[in-house]
């Protein structure tokens, strides 16, 4: 790849290739948040509506007078890494150049699904020598990210649900001879994006899963699948295009990063770096704030589909139709997936739902951009328990209507890094009305970053996964990194919630809602982890007060919980910061082991660890291994994952079929 804006500038956390493909080298551009004003804990800077002051600023003032409230329900007895279900002895850090998938002693790994695996009876076999869009639309997509494994009640069958975030043309297919062949490559890349639902089966519990080719519920969603738009901005003139004058039906989803699984059995998927798919008028509203430029897009789809050229009046609004949380019902392959405008438009990493004991439904969401924000959506209607068709129909409406908030933090820096403080959820939409002066509801929901700027939300260090712990209700915010904090003139410096300048290793915030209620408008928070290698004395680290040895950990990205309430963290960026492979880590949150970070797994060369799914009562862990060998080319691969193991050794060059992004399961070996 010749045009790599981030070559030599990757801030030591990601390869220039990944930067180019994944986020259009966003870090090489000015930060889309133009704010240079101090915003931390500031309330009085701008005139808010009376409602906003009452519900937002008032909440912060009230929060300042509140004690820190801890949850009412205690976690299960804490377990060290080597006790209880899924007991393991942590692995040693693995070199960033190793092309291996490392798991603890006594465990084994097997692939479940690899890019190109045929999903339907009619699917052609995988053939990376010949790009074929129709074939790809019937095969597992590329660069698996969000993952869940939903086990059916009897335990022998299940569903694998997975995002396909982006593609890497130079590594996937050989060079082509002409424009027609290259157009087929572009169509194939469109079909390799999106989402997969695939049925699984196994002989018995604790046995490895296999995927079912031709499973009744198998489904591929691609950059062309029809989505229905829901919520207050559905039908808005801001969403209308020549191909969709209704503003209610959108073709496809892409840039789908992380997500969440709802208690009613659907999957939420975050449309993240959508800007890399368009060329657009830089003077158009929102272009600058969302990083849209009038340059050839990273993927080049505008060469085969005019809607990706938003410089034309016909498709000026097409970028407004991406950047949402989408909801997919994996139980019904004929259902129309939906984009929920009520949850706002930004570079959505994902969304994770918590249902309170009174049925209140909250969804926590991060905007994965340096100096962007943390959000919460609170549904208007309450969750209806039970498995009846009526309950399910009701619950499928929950994310279409509700209040949207953005977080404003205050607090104090402490010498050990155990910072803490309070915060407010500042409303952007409340009871169906905009609380942002000068912006209508549909403007708030389409230009959400702009709205959050106006209410002076706290600029964060790239919120990735934001997830409530099902055991305690506390919310964990993975701030993956922000190398520009306190470094770039005019940009915010460190604050208590984002305490390190040039934050290359990232941190994790532990957030407790006021009275542990999902619908609270204020919260308390503390730092759980300041990530890094504790052996590197140039970087301040903090591990929730644990002072024994820990596994070095950098760039926390996706998080998950086991049934004991322990936190599991997957990473994206450790090679450049601590010169180790990315991996999966377990962190107890309660008791004497709190903060004791241990490494469970490391991924192969150039790969990032995505997904994680922890089925500890099944002695199983699942990860989506994304972009293995990313810095290689078709001719010069840098990884042979995963088929080197299936073949027992590295295959001959003549047989080369890799690397392939793959969903992997890790299970305990039988004694
Ligand atoms: Fe796709 Fe926010 O990482
Ligand atoms: Ca991510
Ligand atoms: Ca997660």
XYZ file of C-alpha atoms and ligand atoms in Angstrom:
676
model
C 0.000 0.000 0.000
C 1.602 3.256 -1.050
C -0.545 6.010 0.425
C -0.328 5.556 4.167
C -0.736 8.890 5.923
C 0.166 7.364 9.269
C 3.438 5.758 8.173
C 5.934 6.557 10.927
C 3.287 8.501 12.866
C 1.170 5.813 14.446
C 1.823 6.986 17.979
C 3.189 3.550 18.643
C -0.122 1.825 19.008
C -1.314 0.642 15.645
C 0.157 -0.174 12.256
C -0.103 2.421 9.494
C -2.038 -0.149 7.432
C -4.620 -0.645 10.160
C -4.943 3.132 10.559
C -5.540 3.568 6.823
C -8.092 0.789 6.456
C -9.877 0.929 9.764
C -10.374 4.613 10.351
C -9.055 6.439 7.259
C -5.958 7.500 9.222
C -8.095 9.697 11.426
C -5.155 10.277 13.771
C -3.193 11.981 10.988
C -5.892 14.641 10.687
C -6.869 17.408 13.044
C -9.074 16.092 15.861
C -12.691 16.415 14.754
C -13.607 17.917 18.109
C -12.561 21.538 17.645
C -13.191 22.431 21.278
C -10.282 24.202 22.892
C -12.182 25.449 25.894
C -11.873 23.956 29.337
C -14.937 21.798 29.814
C -14.143 19.584 32.756
C -16.792 19.996 35.420
C -17.774 23.296 33.950
C -21.451 24.089 34.098
C -21.958 27.769 33.640
C -20.250 28.299 30.280
C -23.308 28.315 28.053
C -26.952 29.119 28.379
C -28.846 25.834 28.477
C -32.576 25.518 28.262
C -34.405 25.484 31.583
C -35.084 21.777 31.208
C -31.424 21.072 30.569
C -30.352 23.041 33.605
C -32.861 21.251 35.776
C -32.038 17.793 34.508
C -28.357 18.151 33.697
C -26.586 20.985 35.427
C -28.853 20.486 38.392
C -27.946 16.838 38.505
C -24.263 17.661 38.622
C -24.764 20.132 41.412
C -26.782 17.520 43.272
C -24.141 14.899 42.574
C -21.513 17.019 44.225
C -23.410 16.751 47.495
C -23.948 13.004 47.303
C -21.858 10.309 48.884
C -20.328 7.772 46.546
C -22.999 5.082 46.305
C -21.931 1.504 45.843
C -24.236 -1.200 44.542
C -26.586 -3.006 46.854
C -25.818 -6.460 45.564
C -22.390 -7.895 46.254
C -20.463 -9.858 43.646
C -19.931 -13.588 44.023
C -16.954 -14.682 46.079
C -13.837 -13.464 44.316
C -11.726 -16.025 42.533
C -8.084 -15.725 41.656
C -7.134 -16.665 38.073
C -6.133 -20.161 39.102
C -9.320 -21.124 40.996
C -12.965 -21.704 40.150
C -14.471 -22.259 36.711
C -12.111 -21.478 33.866
C -9.123 -21.755 36.210
C -5.875 -20.909 34.469
C -2.302 -19.888 35.084
C -1.676 -16.639 33.250
C 0.518 -16.820 30.156
C 3.688 -14.774 29.798
C 3.494 -11.811 27.408
C 4.138 -12.841 23.796
C 6.431 -11.039 21.352
C 4.669 -8.733 18.907
C 6.349 -10.605 16.025
C 5.167 -14.101 17.035
C 2.689 -15.631 14.580
C 1.009 -17.812 17.178
C -2.177 -17.889 19.180
C -1.060 -18.548 22.758
C -3.397 -20.002 25.412
C -2.770 -21.171 28.987
C -1.421 -24.629 29.821
C -4.252 -27.163 29.809
C -6.251 -25.273 27.154
C -6.573 -25.738 23.395
C -7.915 -23.540 20.617
C -9.820 -24.381 17.475
C -11.250 -22.166 14.730
C -15.045 -22.038 14.428
C -15.405 -19.800 11.382
C -12.858 -18.235 9.058
C -13.252 -15.535 6.437
C -14.780 -17.158 3.349
C -16.227 -20.259 5.017
C -19.440 -21.236 3.169
C -22.586 -20.581 5.239
C -25.343 -21.888 2.995
C -25.910 -25.078 1.013
C -25.517 -23.005 -2.146
C -22.353 -21.181 -1.029
C -19.374 -21.655 -3.328
C -16.185 -22.885 -1.681
C -13.730 -20.211 -0.524
C -11.427 -19.233 -3.370
C -9.199 -16.254 -2.564
C -7.680 -16.413 -6.035
C -10.899 -15.204 -7.637
C -12.900 -12.373 -6.029
C -16.623 -13.117 -6.410
C -19.173 -10.814 -4.782
C -22.065 -13.269 -5.047
C -19.986 -15.992 -3.443
C -18.803 -13.650 -0.657
C -22.395 -12.686 0.192
C -22.949 -16.389 0.987
C -19.722 -16.800 2.971
C -18.419 -15.624 6.363
C -17.261 -12.006 6.090
C -13.895 -10.391 6.772
C -12.400 -8.877 9.938
C -14.706 -10.289 12.594
C -15.125 -7.889 15.538
C -18.111 -7.946 17.943
C -18.988 -11.526 18.787
C -21.552 -13.356 20.829
C -22.338 -17.030 21.166
C -26.002 -17.504 22.085
C -26.639 -20.997 23.419
C -30.114 -22.446 22.785
C -31.976 -23.730 25.870
C -31.010 -27.385 25.379
C -27.314 -26.504 25.167
C -26.409 -28.524 22.076
C -27.171 -25.857 19.478
C -26.602 -22.134 19.355
C -25.978 -19.048 17.254
C -22.743 -17.264 16.462
C -23.373 -13.545 15.842
C -20.516 -11.456 14.537
C -19.664 -8.069 13.009
C -17.397 -7.750 9.961
C -15.883 -4.304 10.464
C -13.674 -3.587 7.457
C -11.570 -5.171 4.697
C -7.952 -5.198 3.531
C -7.903 -5.442 -0.242
C -4.116 -5.897 -0.775
C -3.954 -8.888 1.528
C -7.235 -10.545 0.519
C -6.886 -10.784 -3.256
C -4.119 -10.716 -5.865
C -3.663 -7.634 -8.046
C -6.127 -7.412 -10.953
C -5.495 -6.753 -14.639
C -8.149 -4.119 -15.356
C -11.008 -1.925 -14.196
C -13.738 -4.563 -14.696
C -11.922 -7.102 -12.550
C -11.221 -4.448 -9.944
C -14.926 -3.512 -9.867
C -15.698 -7.111 -8.924
C -13.126 -6.804 -6.131
C -14.940 -3.698 -4.837
C -18.303 -5.491 -4.934
C -16.715 -8.424 -3.094
C -15.387 -6.107 -0.384
C -18.886 -4.655 0.065
C -20.188 -8.187 0.539
C -17.396 -9.000 3.035
C -18.617 -6.218 5.380
C -21.562 -6.277 7.766
C -22.719 -9.088 9.959
C -23.114 -12.868 10.141
C -25.531 -15.103 12.019
C -24.480 -18.752 11.910
C -25.940 -21.795 13.643
C -23.640 -23.874 15.841
C -23.846 -27.413 17.154
C -21.834 -29.576 19.547
C -21.982 -33.113 20.833
C -22.289 -32.106 24.489
C -21.632 -29.245 26.852
C -17.939 -28.370 27.205
C -17.278 -29.869 23.757
C -16.067 -27.564 20.972
C -18.683 -26.017 18.691
C -18.878 -26.553 14.931
C -20.782 -24.301 12.590
C -23.753 -25.645 10.635
C -23.560 -24.996 6.915
C -27.112 -24.369 5.745
C -28.466 -23.724 9.271
C -32.053 -22.436 9.221
C -31.127 -19.176 10.959
C -27.910 -18.539 8.998
C -27.767 -15.044 7.587
C -25.383 -12.574 5.981
C -25.976 -8.837 6.247
C -23.749 -6.749 3.965
C -23.188 -3.181 2.785
C -26.255 -3.674 0.548
C -28.850 -5.217 2.911
C -31.964 -3.086 3.487
C -32.278 -1.476 6.947
C -35.272 0.351 8.368
C -34.667 3.646 10.161
C -36.467 4.111 13.501
C -36.825 6.916 16.015
C -37.414 10.655 15.895
C -35.103 11.306 12.932
C -36.621 8.614 10.702
C -37.977 10.340 7.605
C -36.176 13.598 8.408
C -35.107 15.680 5.394
C -31.568 15.212 6.753
C -31.789 11.515 5.854
C -33.370 11.720 2.398
C -31.470 10.861 -0.779
C -32.271 10.387 -4.451
C -32.529 6.630 -3.907
C -34.586 6.986 -0.711
C -36.838 10.072 -0.750
C -38.555 8.718 2.392
C -35.422 8.900 4.575
C -36.520 5.631 6.150
C -34.722 2.848 4.281
C -30.945 2.552 4.099
C -28.821 0.133 2.102
C -26.325 -1.629 4.314
C -24.105 -1.211 7.315
C -20.305 -0.937 7.532
C -17.544 -0.049 9.945
C -19.357 -2.262 12.491
C -16.997 -2.426 15.402
C -18.217 -3.662 18.756
C -21.758 -4.164 19.980
C -23.866 -5.750 22.655
C -26.502 -8.407 23.130
C -29.828 -7.309 24.587
C -31.789 -9.178 27.285
C -34.498 -9.693 24.647
C -32.100 -11.631 22.416
C -31.145 -9.129 19.730
C -27.697 -7.877 18.779
C -26.698 -4.218 18.793
C -23.865 -3.284 16.462
C -22.003 0.039 16.334
C -21.347 1.774 13.012
C -17.973 3.336 13.761
C -15.609 4.727 11.118
C -18.228 5.371 8.433
C -16.392 8.468 7.208
C -13.789 6.341 5.421
C -16.397 5.097 2.951
C -17.404 8.467 1.484
C -16.106 11.470 -0.278
C -18.055 14.509 0.809
C -18.204 18.276 0.651
C -15.980 19.441 3.506
C -18.131 22.573 3.871
C -21.329 20.555 4.427
C -22.770 20.515 7.921
C -21.140 17.805 10.000
C -18.342 16.990 7.546
C -15.585 18.448 9.667
C -16.950 17.180 12.958
C -17.266 13.624 11.605
C -14.013 13.614 9.607
C -15.550 13.541 6.104
C -13.309 14.864 3.330
C -13.427 15.401 -0.417
C -10.718 12.897 -1.248
C -11.055 9.438 -2.774
C -12.490 7.169 -0.088
C -10.350 4.479 1.512
C -12.463 1.738 -0.092
C -13.181 3.329 -3.486
C -16.817 2.243 -3.555
C -17.796 5.553 -5.155
C -16.316 4.062 -8.359
C -19.143 1.508 -8.521
C -21.990 3.122 -6.553
C -22.825 6.863 -6.775
C -24.218 7.010 -3.232
C -20.683 6.955 -1.835
C -19.942 10.291 -3.523
C -21.708 12.712 -1.192
C -20.370 15.745 -3.064
C -23.400 15.347 -5.366
C -26.729 16.871 -4.375
C -28.422 13.497 -4.943
C -26.397 11.837 -2.190
C -25.307 14.735 0.021
C -27.225 13.127 2.897
C -25.959 9.573 2.422
C -23.273 9.887 5.160
C -26.046 10.992 7.580
C -27.502 7.492 7.254
C -24.479 5.840 8.883
C -23.007 6.163 12.358
C -25.911 4.568 14.223
C -26.548 1.666 16.545
C -28.181 -1.057 14.500
C -30.330 -3.818 15.980
C -30.463 -7.266 14.409
C -32.810 -10.078 15.438
C -30.729 -13.229 14.927
C -33.680 -15.522 15.633
C -35.510 -14.406 12.487
C -33.451 -14.412 9.275
C -36.289 -12.678 7.424
C -36.456 -9.714 9.840
C -35.459 -6.269 8.602
C -32.539 -4.935 10.648
C -33.001 -1.432 12.056
C -30.971 1.731 12.638
C -31.998 3.540 15.813
C -31.720 7.319 15.460
C -32.894 7.820 19.071
C -29.457 6.540 20.188
C -27.653 9.311 18.314
C -25.141 9.430 15.488
C -21.431 9.354 16.162
C -18.574 6.883 15.724
C -20.417 4.271 17.726
C -18.131 1.647 19.172
C -21.059 -0.383 20.503
C -23.954 -0.330 22.946
C -24.578 -2.402 26.047
C -27.947 -2.575 27.772
C -28.701 -2.756 31.448
C -32.228 -3.466 32.705
C -32.890 -2.123 36.196
C -35.060 -3.962 38.715
C -37.987 -1.674 37.864
C -37.619 -2.474 34.153
C -35.812 0.745 33.209
C -33.611 0.116 30.170
C -30.339 2.016 29.739
C -27.797 1.601 26.936
C -24.199 2.781 27.449
C -22.277 3.926 24.383
C -18.831 5.285 23.557
C -17.702 7.508 20.674
C -14.311 6.101 19.704
C -12.516 9.279 18.723
C -9.890 11.241 20.587
C -11.594 13.926 22.700
C -15.097 12.638 21.989
C -17.718 11.564 24.449
C -19.479 8.958 26.573
C -23.262 8.613 26.101
C -26.261 6.939 27.710
C -29.684 6.248 26.238
C -32.638 5.599 28.564
C -35.655 3.995 26.894
C -39.047 5.624 27.316
C -40.786 2.291 27.868
C -39.934 -0.331 30.485
C -38.638 -3.802 29.733
C -41.307 -6.495 29.736
C -39.996 -9.810 31.120
C -41.006 -13.215 29.852
C -40.786 -15.080 26.591
C -44.278 -14.414 25.225
C -44.659 -13.085 21.692
C -46.284 -9.953 23.124
C -43.321 -9.307 25.463
C -40.870 -9.784 22.624
C -42.803 -7.442 20.313
C -42.826 -4.831 23.067
C -39.116 -5.172 23.842
C -38.234 -4.794 20.170
C -39.592 -1.228 20.394
C -37.500 -0.185 23.415
C -34.613 1.438 21.554
C -36.782 3.478 19.215
C -37.779 6.139 21.734
C -36.125 7.607 24.818
C -33.806 10.135 26.387
C -30.233 10.641 25.191
C -27.545 11.882 27.586
C -23.843 12.687 27.403
C -21.414 12.462 30.321
C -19.757 15.338 32.130
C -17.138 14.349 34.705
C -15.642 16.122 37.703
C -13.159 14.826 40.241
C -9.727 14.924 41.719
C -6.332 13.655 40.648
C -4.540 11.663 43.347
C -0.849 10.827 43.469
C -1.298 7.044 43.203
C -3.623 7.310 40.182
C -6.648 6.206 42.237
C -8.593 9.233 41.041
C -12.290 9.492 41.754
C -15.129 11.893 41.393
C -18.665 12.466 40.322
C -20.464 13.241 37.127
C -23.702 14.120 35.437
C -25.614 12.686 32.535
C -26.455 15.847 30.641
C -29.545 15.488 28.446
C -29.533 16.100 24.712
C -33.064 14.795 24.146
C -35.590 14.555 26.976
C -39.235 13.479 26.698
C -39.024 13.736 22.909
C -37.763 17.335 22.948
C -34.328 18.721 22.222
C -32.627 20.237 25.258
C -29.878 21.768 23.130
C -30.417 25.420 22.306
C -30.779 26.045 18.599
C -30.984 22.397 17.584
C -34.112 20.427 16.676
C -34.511 16.807 17.764
C -33.526 15.427 14.378
C -30.512 17.751 14.265
C -29.424 16.510 17.700
C -29.800 12.887 16.601
C -28.012 13.312 13.251
C -25.315 15.768 14.419
C -25.001 14.387 17.925
C -21.358 15.374 18.358
C -22.305 18.994 17.679
C -25.062 18.805 20.302
C -22.709 17.277 22.870
C -20.153 20.044 22.189
C -22.806 22.654 22.966
C -23.628 21.192 26.394
C -19.931 20.885 27.231
C -19.557 17.182 27.626
C -16.198 15.920 28.879
C -13.756 15.037 26.058
C -12.540 11.495 26.697
C -9.589 9.313 25.703
C -11.479 7.318 23.029
C -14.275 5.396 24.750
C -14.473 1.931 23.239
C -16.547 -0.762 24.919
C -18.757 0.606 27.736
C -20.454 -2.211 29.565
C -22.378 -2.727 32.796
C -21.290 -5.632 34.975
C -24.338 -7.917 35.233
C -23.273 -8.907 38.761
C -23.019 -5.422 40.274
C -24.494 -2.905 37.827
C -21.259 -0.896 37.814
C -20.308 0.310 34.343
C -16.818 -0.180 32.911
C -15.536 2.333 30.366
C -12.533 1.244 28.282
C -10.657 4.371 27.186
C -8.284 2.850 24.683
C -5.723 5.689 24.376
C -5.273 9.321 23.384
C -1.738 10.209 22.445
C -2.735 13.831 21.836
C -4.052 14.694 25.298
C -1.975 17.435 26.778
C 0.356 17.244 23.796
C -1.315 19.274 21.059
C -1.512 22.996 21.705
C -5.075 24.102 22.268
C -6.339 20.601 23.066
C -7.527 19.566 26.534
C -4.858 18.545 28.985
C -5.122 15.785 31.562
C -8.070 15.766 33.947
C -8.993 13.367 36.742
C -10.996 11.029 34.491
C -8.411 11.157 31.677
C -5.354 11.708 33.814
C -2.340 11.034 31.632
C -0.841 13.329 29.005
C 0.122 11.530 25.799
C -1.966 8.576 26.995
C -0.654 5.790 24.770
C -1.664 2.854 26.996
C -5.258 3.762 27.841
C -7.241 3.280 31.043
C -10.462 1.856 32.439
C -13.011 3.863 34.427
C -15.402 2.217 36.897
C -18.682 4.134 37.006
C -21.440 3.728 39.598
C -24.851 5.195 38.895
C -26.475 7.214 41.677
C -28.218 4.683 43.913
C -27.141 2.108 41.297
C -30.161 2.975 39.156
C -29.917 2.639 35.380
C -31.937 5.806 34.812
C -29.896 7.997 37.197
C -28.813 11.423 35.993
C -25.668 11.466 38.130
C -22.926 9.012 38.978
C -19.718 8.506 40.882
C -16.594 7.102 39.282
C -13.072 5.980 39.983
C -10.102 4.847 37.962
C -9.881 1.053 37.828
C -6.746 0.701 35.683
C -4.110 2.993 34.270
C -2.790 0.500 31.738
C 0.809 -0.062 30.715
C 3.830 -2.104 31.610
C 4.558 -1.524 35.300
C 8.218 -2.229 34.554
C 8.298 0.962 32.469
C 8.963 3.586 35.110
C 8.437 6.398 32.595
C 4.684 5.675 32.573
C 2.399 5.918 35.603
C 0.326 2.754 35.962
C -2.361 1.800 38.465
C -4.076 -1.545 38.946
C -6.962 -0.851 41.336
C -4.588 -0.856 44.294
C -3.178 -4.324 43.580
C 0.547 -4.131 44.241
C 1.641 -7.639 43.236
C 2.879 -8.573 39.774
C 0.499 -8.029 36.860
C 0.557 -8.868 33.173
C 1.487 -5.776 31.154
C -1.660 -4.556 29.379
C -2.098 -1.738 26.880
C -4.961 -0.224 24.835
C -8.077 -1.788 26.443
C -10.777 -2.136 23.816
C -13.582 -4.684 24.265
C -14.696 -5.929 27.671
C -16.805 -8.830 28.930
C -17.742 -10.403 32.263
C -17.819 -13.958 33.555
C -20.473 -15.341 35.887
C -18.263 -14.502 38.887
C -18.356 -10.812 37.986
C -14.708 -10.690 36.862
C -13.812 -8.280 34.074
C -12.170 -9.585 30.886
C -10.433 -7.089 28.615
C -9.242 -7.544 25.045
C -6.646 -5.170 23.652
C -5.894 -3.381 20.367
C -2.527 -1.699 20.129
C -0.095 -3.393 22.518
C 2.504 -4.189 19.819
C 3.483 -0.550 19.359
C 3.256 0.526 22.990
C 4.682 -2.337 25.042
C 6.105 -4.403 22.129
C 3.850 -7.334 22.986
C 1.126 -9.129 21.058
C -2.427 -8.048 21.803
C -4.374 -10.361 24.040
C -7.165 -11.154 26.446
C -6.823 -10.404 30.153
C -8.825 -11.238 33.286
C -9.195 -8.735 36.135
C -11.009 -9.614 39.381
C -13.052 -6.628 40.565
C -13.860 -7.606 44.130
C -11.979 -8.936 47.141
C -8.282 -9.347 47.754
C -7.481 -10.097 44.092
C -9.047 -6.881 42.793
C -6.790 -5.431 40.119
C -4.696 -8.569 39.650
C -4.413 -8.536 35.846
C -3.566 -11.904 34.302
C -3.215 -12.743 30.635
C -5.324 -15.574 29.207
C -4.490 -15.411 25.526
C -2.336 -13.674 22.911
C -3.231 -13.279 19.231
C -0.987 -13.788 16.173
C 1.186 -11.262 14.389
C -0.445 -7.887 13.586
C -3.826 -9.070 14.948
C -6.152 -7.409 17.425
C -8.236 -9.340 19.964
C -11.950 -8.712 19.515
C -15.203 -10.071 20.720
C -14.440 -11.717 23.886
C -17.176 -14.061 25.066
C -16.644 -15.792 28.398
C -18.652 -18.953 29.064
C -16.878 -19.904 32.269
C -19.442 -22.510 33.296
C -18.652 -24.232 29.996
C -14.882 -23.792 30.421
C -14.931 -21.909 27.117
C -13.669 -18.556 25.876
C -14.317 -17.186 22.397
C -12.438 -14.431 20.602
C -12.616 -12.878 17.157
C -9.067 -12.616 15.826
C -9.132 -9.528 13.628
C -6.607 -8.427 10.981
C -3.917 -11.135 11.408
C -0.895 -10.366 9.220
C -2.374 -6.944 8.391
C 0.940 -5.423 7.373
C 1.658 -8.070 4.769
C 0.494 -8.335 1.174
C -0.933 -11.084 -1.001
C 2.586 -11.817 -2.249
C 4.330 -11.387 1.092
C 2.143 -12.610 3.943
C 3.160 -11.895 7.504
C 0.844 -14.459 9.110
C -0.388 -17.926 8.257
C -3.105 -17.965 10.926
C -5.217 -20.021 11.394
C -4.563 -22.854 8.975
C -1.006 -23.580 10.038
C -2.447 -25.415 12.983
C -5.193 -27.183 11.027
C -2.487 -28.482 8.689
C -0.248 -29.434 11.592
C 2.420 -27.184 10.148
C 2.766 -24.174 7.932
C 1.402 -25.030 4.517
C 3.531 -24.811 1.409
C 3.603 -21.504 -0.400
C 1.716 -23.239 -3.199
C -1.115 -24.046 -0.811
C -1.110 -20.699 0.869
C -4.566 -19.664 1.941
C -3.966 -17.157 4.658
C -4.062 -15.223 6.836
C -7.800 -15.348 7.526
C -9.625 -13.429 10.251
C -11.194 -16.163 12.357
C -13.498 -16.751 15.319
C -11.696 -19.034 17.725
C -12.896 -21.013 20.728
C -10.584 -21.882 23.589
C -11.610 -24.907 25.635
C -10.110 -26.903 28.474
C -8.302 -30.027 27.363
C -9.773 -33.276 28.587
C -7.650 -34.854 31.285
Fe -13.243 -0.404 15.782
Fe -13.219 1.529 18.179
O -12.413 0.188 17.354
Ca -12.773 -1.657 19.024
Ca -18.313 -6.256 25.318
